[in-house]
PDB file of C-alpha atoms in Angstrom:
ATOM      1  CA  UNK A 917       0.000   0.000   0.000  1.00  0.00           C
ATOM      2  CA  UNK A 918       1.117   3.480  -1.221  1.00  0.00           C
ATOM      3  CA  UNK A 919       0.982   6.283   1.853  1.00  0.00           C
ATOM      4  CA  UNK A 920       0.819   9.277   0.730  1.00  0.00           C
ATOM      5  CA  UNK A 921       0.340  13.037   1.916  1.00  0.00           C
ATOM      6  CA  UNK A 922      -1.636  14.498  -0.727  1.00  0.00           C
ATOM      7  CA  UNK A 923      -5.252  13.839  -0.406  1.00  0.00           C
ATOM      8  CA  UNK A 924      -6.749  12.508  -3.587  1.00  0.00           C
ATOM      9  CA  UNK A 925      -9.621  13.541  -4.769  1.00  0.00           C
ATOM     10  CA  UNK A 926     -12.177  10.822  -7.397  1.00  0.00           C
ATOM     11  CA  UNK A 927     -15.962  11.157  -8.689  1.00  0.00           C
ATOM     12  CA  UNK A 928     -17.400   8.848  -6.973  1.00  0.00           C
ATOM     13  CA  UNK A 929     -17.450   6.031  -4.074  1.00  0.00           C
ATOM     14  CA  UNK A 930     -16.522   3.317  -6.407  1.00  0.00           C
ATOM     15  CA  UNK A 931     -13.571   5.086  -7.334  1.00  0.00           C
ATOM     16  CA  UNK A 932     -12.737   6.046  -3.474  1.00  0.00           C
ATOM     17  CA  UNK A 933     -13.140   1.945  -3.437  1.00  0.00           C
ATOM     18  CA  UNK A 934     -10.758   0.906  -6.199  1.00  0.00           C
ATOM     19  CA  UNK A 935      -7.825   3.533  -4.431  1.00  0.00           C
ATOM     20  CA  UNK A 936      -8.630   2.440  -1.292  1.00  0.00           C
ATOM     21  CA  UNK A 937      -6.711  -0.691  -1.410  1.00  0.00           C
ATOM     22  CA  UNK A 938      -3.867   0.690  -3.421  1.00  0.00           C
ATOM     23  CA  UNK A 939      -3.282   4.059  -1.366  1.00  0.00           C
ATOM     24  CA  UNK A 940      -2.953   5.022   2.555  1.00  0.00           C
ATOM     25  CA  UNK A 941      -4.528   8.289   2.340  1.00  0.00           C
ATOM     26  CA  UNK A 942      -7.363  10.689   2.626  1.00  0.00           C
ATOM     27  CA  UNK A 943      -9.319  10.298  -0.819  1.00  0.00           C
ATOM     28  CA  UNK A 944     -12.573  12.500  -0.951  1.00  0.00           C
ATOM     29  CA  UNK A 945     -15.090  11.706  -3.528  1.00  0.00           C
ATOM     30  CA  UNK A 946     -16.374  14.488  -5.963  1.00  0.00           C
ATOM     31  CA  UNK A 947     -20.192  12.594  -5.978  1.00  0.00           C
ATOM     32  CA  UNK A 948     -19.940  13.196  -9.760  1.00  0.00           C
ATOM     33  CA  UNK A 949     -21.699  16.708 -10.604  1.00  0.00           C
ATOM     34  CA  UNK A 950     -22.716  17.037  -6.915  1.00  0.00           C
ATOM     35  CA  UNK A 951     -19.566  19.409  -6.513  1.00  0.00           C
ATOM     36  CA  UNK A 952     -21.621  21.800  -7.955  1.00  0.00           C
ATOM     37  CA  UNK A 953     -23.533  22.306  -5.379  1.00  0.00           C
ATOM     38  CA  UNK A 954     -21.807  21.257  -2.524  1.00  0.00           C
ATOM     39  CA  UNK A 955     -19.908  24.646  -1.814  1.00  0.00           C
ATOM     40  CA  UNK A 956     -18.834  22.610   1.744  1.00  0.00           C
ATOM     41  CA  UNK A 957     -17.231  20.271   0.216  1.00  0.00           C
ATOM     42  CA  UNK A 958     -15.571  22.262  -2.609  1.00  0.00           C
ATOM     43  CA  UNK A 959     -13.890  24.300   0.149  1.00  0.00           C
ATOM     44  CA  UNK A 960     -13.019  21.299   2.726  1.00  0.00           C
ATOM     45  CA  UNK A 961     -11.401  20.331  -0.779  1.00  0.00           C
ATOM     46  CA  UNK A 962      -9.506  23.707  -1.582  1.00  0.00           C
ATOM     47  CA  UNK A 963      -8.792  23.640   1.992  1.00  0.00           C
ATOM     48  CA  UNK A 964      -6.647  20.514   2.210  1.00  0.00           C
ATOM     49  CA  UNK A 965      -5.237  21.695  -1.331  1.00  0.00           C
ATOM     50  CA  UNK A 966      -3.394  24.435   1.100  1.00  0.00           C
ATOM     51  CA  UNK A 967      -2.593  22.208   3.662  1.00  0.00           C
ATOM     52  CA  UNK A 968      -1.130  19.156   1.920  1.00  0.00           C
ATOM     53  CA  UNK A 969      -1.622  19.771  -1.109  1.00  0.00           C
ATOM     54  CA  UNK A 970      -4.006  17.423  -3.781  1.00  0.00           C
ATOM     55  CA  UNK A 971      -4.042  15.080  -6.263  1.00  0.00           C
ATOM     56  CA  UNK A 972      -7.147  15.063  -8.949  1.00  0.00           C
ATOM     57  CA  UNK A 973      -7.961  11.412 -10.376  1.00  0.00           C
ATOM     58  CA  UNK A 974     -11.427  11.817 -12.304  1.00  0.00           C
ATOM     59  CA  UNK A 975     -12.232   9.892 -15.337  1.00  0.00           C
ATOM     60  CA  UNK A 976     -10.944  10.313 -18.896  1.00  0.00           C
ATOM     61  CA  UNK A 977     -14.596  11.106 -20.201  1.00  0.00           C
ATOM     62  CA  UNK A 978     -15.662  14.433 -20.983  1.00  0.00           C
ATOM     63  CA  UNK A 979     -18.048  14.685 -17.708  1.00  0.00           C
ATOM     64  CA  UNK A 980     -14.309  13.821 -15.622  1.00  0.00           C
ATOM     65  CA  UNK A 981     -12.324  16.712 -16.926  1.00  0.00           C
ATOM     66  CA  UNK A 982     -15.722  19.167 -16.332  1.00  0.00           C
ATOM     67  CA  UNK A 983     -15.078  18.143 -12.745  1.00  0.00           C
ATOM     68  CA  UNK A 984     -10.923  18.037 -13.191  1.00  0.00           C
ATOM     69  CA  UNK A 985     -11.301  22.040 -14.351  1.00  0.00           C
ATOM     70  CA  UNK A 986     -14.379  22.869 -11.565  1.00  0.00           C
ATOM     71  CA  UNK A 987     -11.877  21.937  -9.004  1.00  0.00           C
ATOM     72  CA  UNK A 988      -8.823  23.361 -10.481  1.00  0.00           C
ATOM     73  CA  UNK A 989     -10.186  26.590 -10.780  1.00  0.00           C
ATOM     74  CA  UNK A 990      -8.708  28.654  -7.810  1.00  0.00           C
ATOM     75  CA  UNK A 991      -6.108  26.146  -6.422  1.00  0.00           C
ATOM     76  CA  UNK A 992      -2.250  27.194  -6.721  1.00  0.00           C
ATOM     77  CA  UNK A 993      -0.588  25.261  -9.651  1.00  0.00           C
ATOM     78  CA  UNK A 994       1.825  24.302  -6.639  1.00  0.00           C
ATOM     79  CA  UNK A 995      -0.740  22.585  -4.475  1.00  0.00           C
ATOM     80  CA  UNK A 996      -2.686  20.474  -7.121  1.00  0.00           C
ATOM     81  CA  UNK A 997      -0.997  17.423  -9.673  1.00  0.00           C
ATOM     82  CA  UNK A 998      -3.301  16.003 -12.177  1.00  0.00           C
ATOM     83  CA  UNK A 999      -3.336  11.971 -12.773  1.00  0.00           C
ATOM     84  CA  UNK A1000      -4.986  11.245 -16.148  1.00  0.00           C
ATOM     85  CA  UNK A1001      -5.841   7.687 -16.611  1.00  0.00           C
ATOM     86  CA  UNK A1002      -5.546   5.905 -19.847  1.00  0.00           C
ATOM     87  CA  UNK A1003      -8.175   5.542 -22.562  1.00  0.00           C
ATOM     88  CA  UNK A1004      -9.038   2.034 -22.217  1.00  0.00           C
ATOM     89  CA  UNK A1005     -12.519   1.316 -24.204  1.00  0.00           C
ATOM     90  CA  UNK A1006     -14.760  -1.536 -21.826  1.00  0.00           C
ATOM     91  CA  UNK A1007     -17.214  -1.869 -19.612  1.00  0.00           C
ATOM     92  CA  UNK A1008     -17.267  -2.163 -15.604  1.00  0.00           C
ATOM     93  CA  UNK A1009     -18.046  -5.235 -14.141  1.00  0.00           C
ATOM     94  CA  UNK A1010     -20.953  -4.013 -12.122  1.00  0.00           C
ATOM     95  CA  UNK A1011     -22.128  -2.018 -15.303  1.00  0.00           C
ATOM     96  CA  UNK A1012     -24.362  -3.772 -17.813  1.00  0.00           C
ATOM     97  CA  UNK A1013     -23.207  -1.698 -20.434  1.00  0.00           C
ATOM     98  CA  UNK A1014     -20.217   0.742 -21.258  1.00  0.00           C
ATOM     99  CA  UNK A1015     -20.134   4.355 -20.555  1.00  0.00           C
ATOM    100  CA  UNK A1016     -21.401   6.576 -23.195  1.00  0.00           C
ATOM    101  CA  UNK A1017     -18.069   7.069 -24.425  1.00  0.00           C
ATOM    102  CA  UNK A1018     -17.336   3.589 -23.710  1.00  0.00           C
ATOM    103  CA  UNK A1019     -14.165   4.293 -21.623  1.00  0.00           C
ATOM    104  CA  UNK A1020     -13.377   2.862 -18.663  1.00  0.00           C
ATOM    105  CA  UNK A1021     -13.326   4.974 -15.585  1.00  0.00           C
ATOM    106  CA  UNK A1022     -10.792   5.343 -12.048  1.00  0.00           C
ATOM    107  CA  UNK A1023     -12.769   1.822 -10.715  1.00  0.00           C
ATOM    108  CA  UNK A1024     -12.270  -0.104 -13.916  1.00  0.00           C
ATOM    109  CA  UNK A1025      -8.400   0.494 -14.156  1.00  0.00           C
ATOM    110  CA  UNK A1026      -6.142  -2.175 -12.488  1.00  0.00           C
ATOM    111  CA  UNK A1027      -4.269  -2.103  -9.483  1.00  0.00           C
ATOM    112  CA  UNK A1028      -1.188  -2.000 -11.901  1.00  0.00           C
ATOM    113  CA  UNK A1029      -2.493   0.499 -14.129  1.00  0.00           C
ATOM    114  CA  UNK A1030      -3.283   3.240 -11.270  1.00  0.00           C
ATOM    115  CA  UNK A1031      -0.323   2.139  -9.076  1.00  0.00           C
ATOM    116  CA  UNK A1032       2.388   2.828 -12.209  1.00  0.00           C
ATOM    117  CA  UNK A1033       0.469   6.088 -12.576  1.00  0.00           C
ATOM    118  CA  UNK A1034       0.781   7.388  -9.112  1.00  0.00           C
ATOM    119  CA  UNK A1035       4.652   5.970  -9.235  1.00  0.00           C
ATOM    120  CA  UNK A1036       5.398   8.307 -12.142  1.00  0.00           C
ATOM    121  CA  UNK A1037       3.404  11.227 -10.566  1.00  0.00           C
ATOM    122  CA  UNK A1038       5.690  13.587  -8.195  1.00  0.00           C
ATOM    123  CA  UNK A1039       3.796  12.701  -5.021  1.00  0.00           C
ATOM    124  CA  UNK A1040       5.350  12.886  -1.240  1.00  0.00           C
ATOM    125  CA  UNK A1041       5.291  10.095   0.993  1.00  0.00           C
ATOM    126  CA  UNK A1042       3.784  10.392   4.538  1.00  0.00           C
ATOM    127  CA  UNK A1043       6.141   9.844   6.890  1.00  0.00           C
ATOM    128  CA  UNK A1044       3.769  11.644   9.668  1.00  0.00           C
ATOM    129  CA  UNK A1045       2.314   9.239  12.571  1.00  0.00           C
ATOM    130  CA  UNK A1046       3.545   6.424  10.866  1.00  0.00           C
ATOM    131  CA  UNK A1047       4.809   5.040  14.479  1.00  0.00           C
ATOM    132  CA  UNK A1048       2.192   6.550  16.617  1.00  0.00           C
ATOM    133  CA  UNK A1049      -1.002   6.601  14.572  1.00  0.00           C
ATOM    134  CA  UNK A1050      -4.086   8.636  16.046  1.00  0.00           C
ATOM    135  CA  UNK A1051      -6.957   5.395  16.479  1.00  0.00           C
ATOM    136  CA  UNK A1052     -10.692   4.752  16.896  1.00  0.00           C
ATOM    137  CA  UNK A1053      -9.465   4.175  20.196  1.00  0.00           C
ATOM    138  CA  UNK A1054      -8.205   7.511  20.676  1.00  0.00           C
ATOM    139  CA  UNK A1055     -11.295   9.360  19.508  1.00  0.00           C
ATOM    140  CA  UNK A1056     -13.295   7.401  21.732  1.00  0.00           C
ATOM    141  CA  UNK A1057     -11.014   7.827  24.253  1.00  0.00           C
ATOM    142  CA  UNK A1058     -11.773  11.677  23.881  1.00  0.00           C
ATOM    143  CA  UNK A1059     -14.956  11.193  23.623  1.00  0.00           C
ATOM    144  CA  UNK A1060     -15.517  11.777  19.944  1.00  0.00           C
ATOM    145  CA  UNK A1061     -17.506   8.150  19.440  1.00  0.00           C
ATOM    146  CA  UNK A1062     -19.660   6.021  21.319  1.00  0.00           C
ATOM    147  CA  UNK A1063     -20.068   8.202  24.238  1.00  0.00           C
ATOM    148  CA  UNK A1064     -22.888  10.724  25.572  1.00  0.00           C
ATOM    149  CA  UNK A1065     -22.192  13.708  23.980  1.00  0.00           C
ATOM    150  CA  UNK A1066     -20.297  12.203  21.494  1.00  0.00           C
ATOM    151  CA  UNK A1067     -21.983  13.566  18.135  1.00  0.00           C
ATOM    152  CA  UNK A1068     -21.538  16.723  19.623  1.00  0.00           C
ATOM    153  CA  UNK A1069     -18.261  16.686  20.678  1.00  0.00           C
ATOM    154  CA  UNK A1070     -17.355  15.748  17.216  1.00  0.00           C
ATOM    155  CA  UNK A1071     -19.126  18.377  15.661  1.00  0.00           C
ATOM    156  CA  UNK A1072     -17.394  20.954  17.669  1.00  0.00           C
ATOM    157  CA  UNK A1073     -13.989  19.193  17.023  1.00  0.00           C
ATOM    158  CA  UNK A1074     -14.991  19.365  12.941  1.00  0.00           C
ATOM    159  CA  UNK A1075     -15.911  23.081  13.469  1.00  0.00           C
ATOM    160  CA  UNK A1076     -12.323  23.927  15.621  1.00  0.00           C
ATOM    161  CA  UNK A1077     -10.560  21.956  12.749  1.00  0.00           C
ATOM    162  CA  UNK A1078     -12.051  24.330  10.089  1.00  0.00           C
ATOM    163  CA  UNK A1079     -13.844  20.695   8.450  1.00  0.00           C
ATOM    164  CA  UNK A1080     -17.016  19.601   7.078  1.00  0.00           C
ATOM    165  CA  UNK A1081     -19.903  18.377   8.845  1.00  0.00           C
ATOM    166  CA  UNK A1082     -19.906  15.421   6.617  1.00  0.00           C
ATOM    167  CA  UNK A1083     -16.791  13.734   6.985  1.00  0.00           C
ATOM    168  CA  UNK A1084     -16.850  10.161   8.031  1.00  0.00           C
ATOM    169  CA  UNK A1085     -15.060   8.863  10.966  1.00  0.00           C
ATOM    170  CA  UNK A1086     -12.258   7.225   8.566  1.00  0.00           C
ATOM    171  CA  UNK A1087     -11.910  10.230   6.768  1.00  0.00           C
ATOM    172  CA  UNK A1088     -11.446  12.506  10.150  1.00  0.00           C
ATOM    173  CA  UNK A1089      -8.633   9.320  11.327  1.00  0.00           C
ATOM    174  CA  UNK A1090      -6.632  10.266   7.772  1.00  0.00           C
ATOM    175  CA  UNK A1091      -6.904  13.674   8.111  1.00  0.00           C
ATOM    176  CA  UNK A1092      -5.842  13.839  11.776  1.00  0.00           C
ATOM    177  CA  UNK A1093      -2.751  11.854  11.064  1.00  0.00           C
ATOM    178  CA  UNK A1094      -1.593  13.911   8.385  1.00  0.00           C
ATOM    179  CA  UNK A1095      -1.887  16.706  10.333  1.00  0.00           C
ATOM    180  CA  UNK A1096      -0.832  16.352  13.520  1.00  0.00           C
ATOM    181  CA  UNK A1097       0.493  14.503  16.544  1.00  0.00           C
ATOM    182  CA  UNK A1098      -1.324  12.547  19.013  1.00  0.00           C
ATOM    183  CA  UNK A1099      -0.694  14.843  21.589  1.00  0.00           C
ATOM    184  CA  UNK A1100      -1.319  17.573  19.448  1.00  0.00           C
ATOM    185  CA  UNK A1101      -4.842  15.706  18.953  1.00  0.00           C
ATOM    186  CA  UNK A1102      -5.351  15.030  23.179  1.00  0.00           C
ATOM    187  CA  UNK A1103      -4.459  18.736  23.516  1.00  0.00           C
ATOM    188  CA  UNK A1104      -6.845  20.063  21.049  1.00  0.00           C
ATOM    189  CA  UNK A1105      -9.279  17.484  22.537  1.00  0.00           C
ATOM    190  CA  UNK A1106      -8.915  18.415  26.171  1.00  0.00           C
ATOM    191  CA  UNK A1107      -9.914  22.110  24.913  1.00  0.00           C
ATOM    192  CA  UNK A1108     -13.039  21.325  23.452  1.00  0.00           C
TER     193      UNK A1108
END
């Protein structure tokens, strides 16, 4: 598995999927057109663009580089690297028939395929927590999940961090540890 510091951001949760058992990192999903209106999410996404910088890995198709240039527009040159897949005509395997352009998309490329692309891509290697991970354990520990208060506990901890409502517990684990230290974390925690 690939760990990486740039977050990487796909169309959709099939995609997130397919990278999620190639790469160690936070990948946030697009949910296609959705970007559109989700103004949240667009900044969450512009926002980790200036912290660690991103990686955009949308579909060859012409509805994948609408969403490749949506994102784009506004992010430093210096804090965003493109991936382009290859145009390989087929079909998914859950699809019963090809996309209209009849190319296949991020979840129909092979582990190969997307794991020589991201090896010729200039991407940095997390090094961060690697030792000393923040766990489920640790946000439970304070009390972030599966306690009283919990839900809104984490809400306040999303709003501190500057991050979206919406982010799942995974994604909040990935973005913690590329961010900062577990005491960094308990200190931050013991504030809120």
């Amino acid at each position: 598995m690939l760990k990486i510091s740039e977050a990487v951001i796909v169309e959709g949760r099939y995609d997130k999927l397919k990278l999620s058992d190639i790469l160690d990192t936070l990948i946030i999903e697009t949910n296609g057109f959705h970007i559109y209106k989700d103004k949240e999410k667009l900044k969450f996404i512009r926002k980790l663009a200036e912290e660690r910088g991103i990686i955009v890995l949308t579909d060859s198709d012409h509805s994948g580089f609408q969403i490749r240039n949506y994102i784009s527009a506004g992010i430093p040159k210096n804090r965003i690297k493109h991936i382009y897949i290859p145009d390989i005509y087929g079909k998914e395997k859950r699809k019963d028939k090809p996309s209209k352009e009849g190319k296949l998309g991020v979840e129909g490329m092979s582990k190969e395929v997307l794991l020589e692309l991201f090896s010729k891509a200039d991407i940095k290697v997390n090094e961060k927590n690697i030792e000393n991970p923040i766990t489920n354990f640790d946000l439970f520990d304070a009390g972030f999940s599966g306690k009283p208060n919990a839900k809104e506990r984490k809400s306040l901890l999303l709003k501190k961090l500057d991050l979206p409502e919406f982010l799942s517990t995974n994604s909040l684990l990935s973005y913690l540890n590329s961010s900062m230290s577990k005491e960094e974390f308990f200190d931050i925690a013991n504030k809120i």
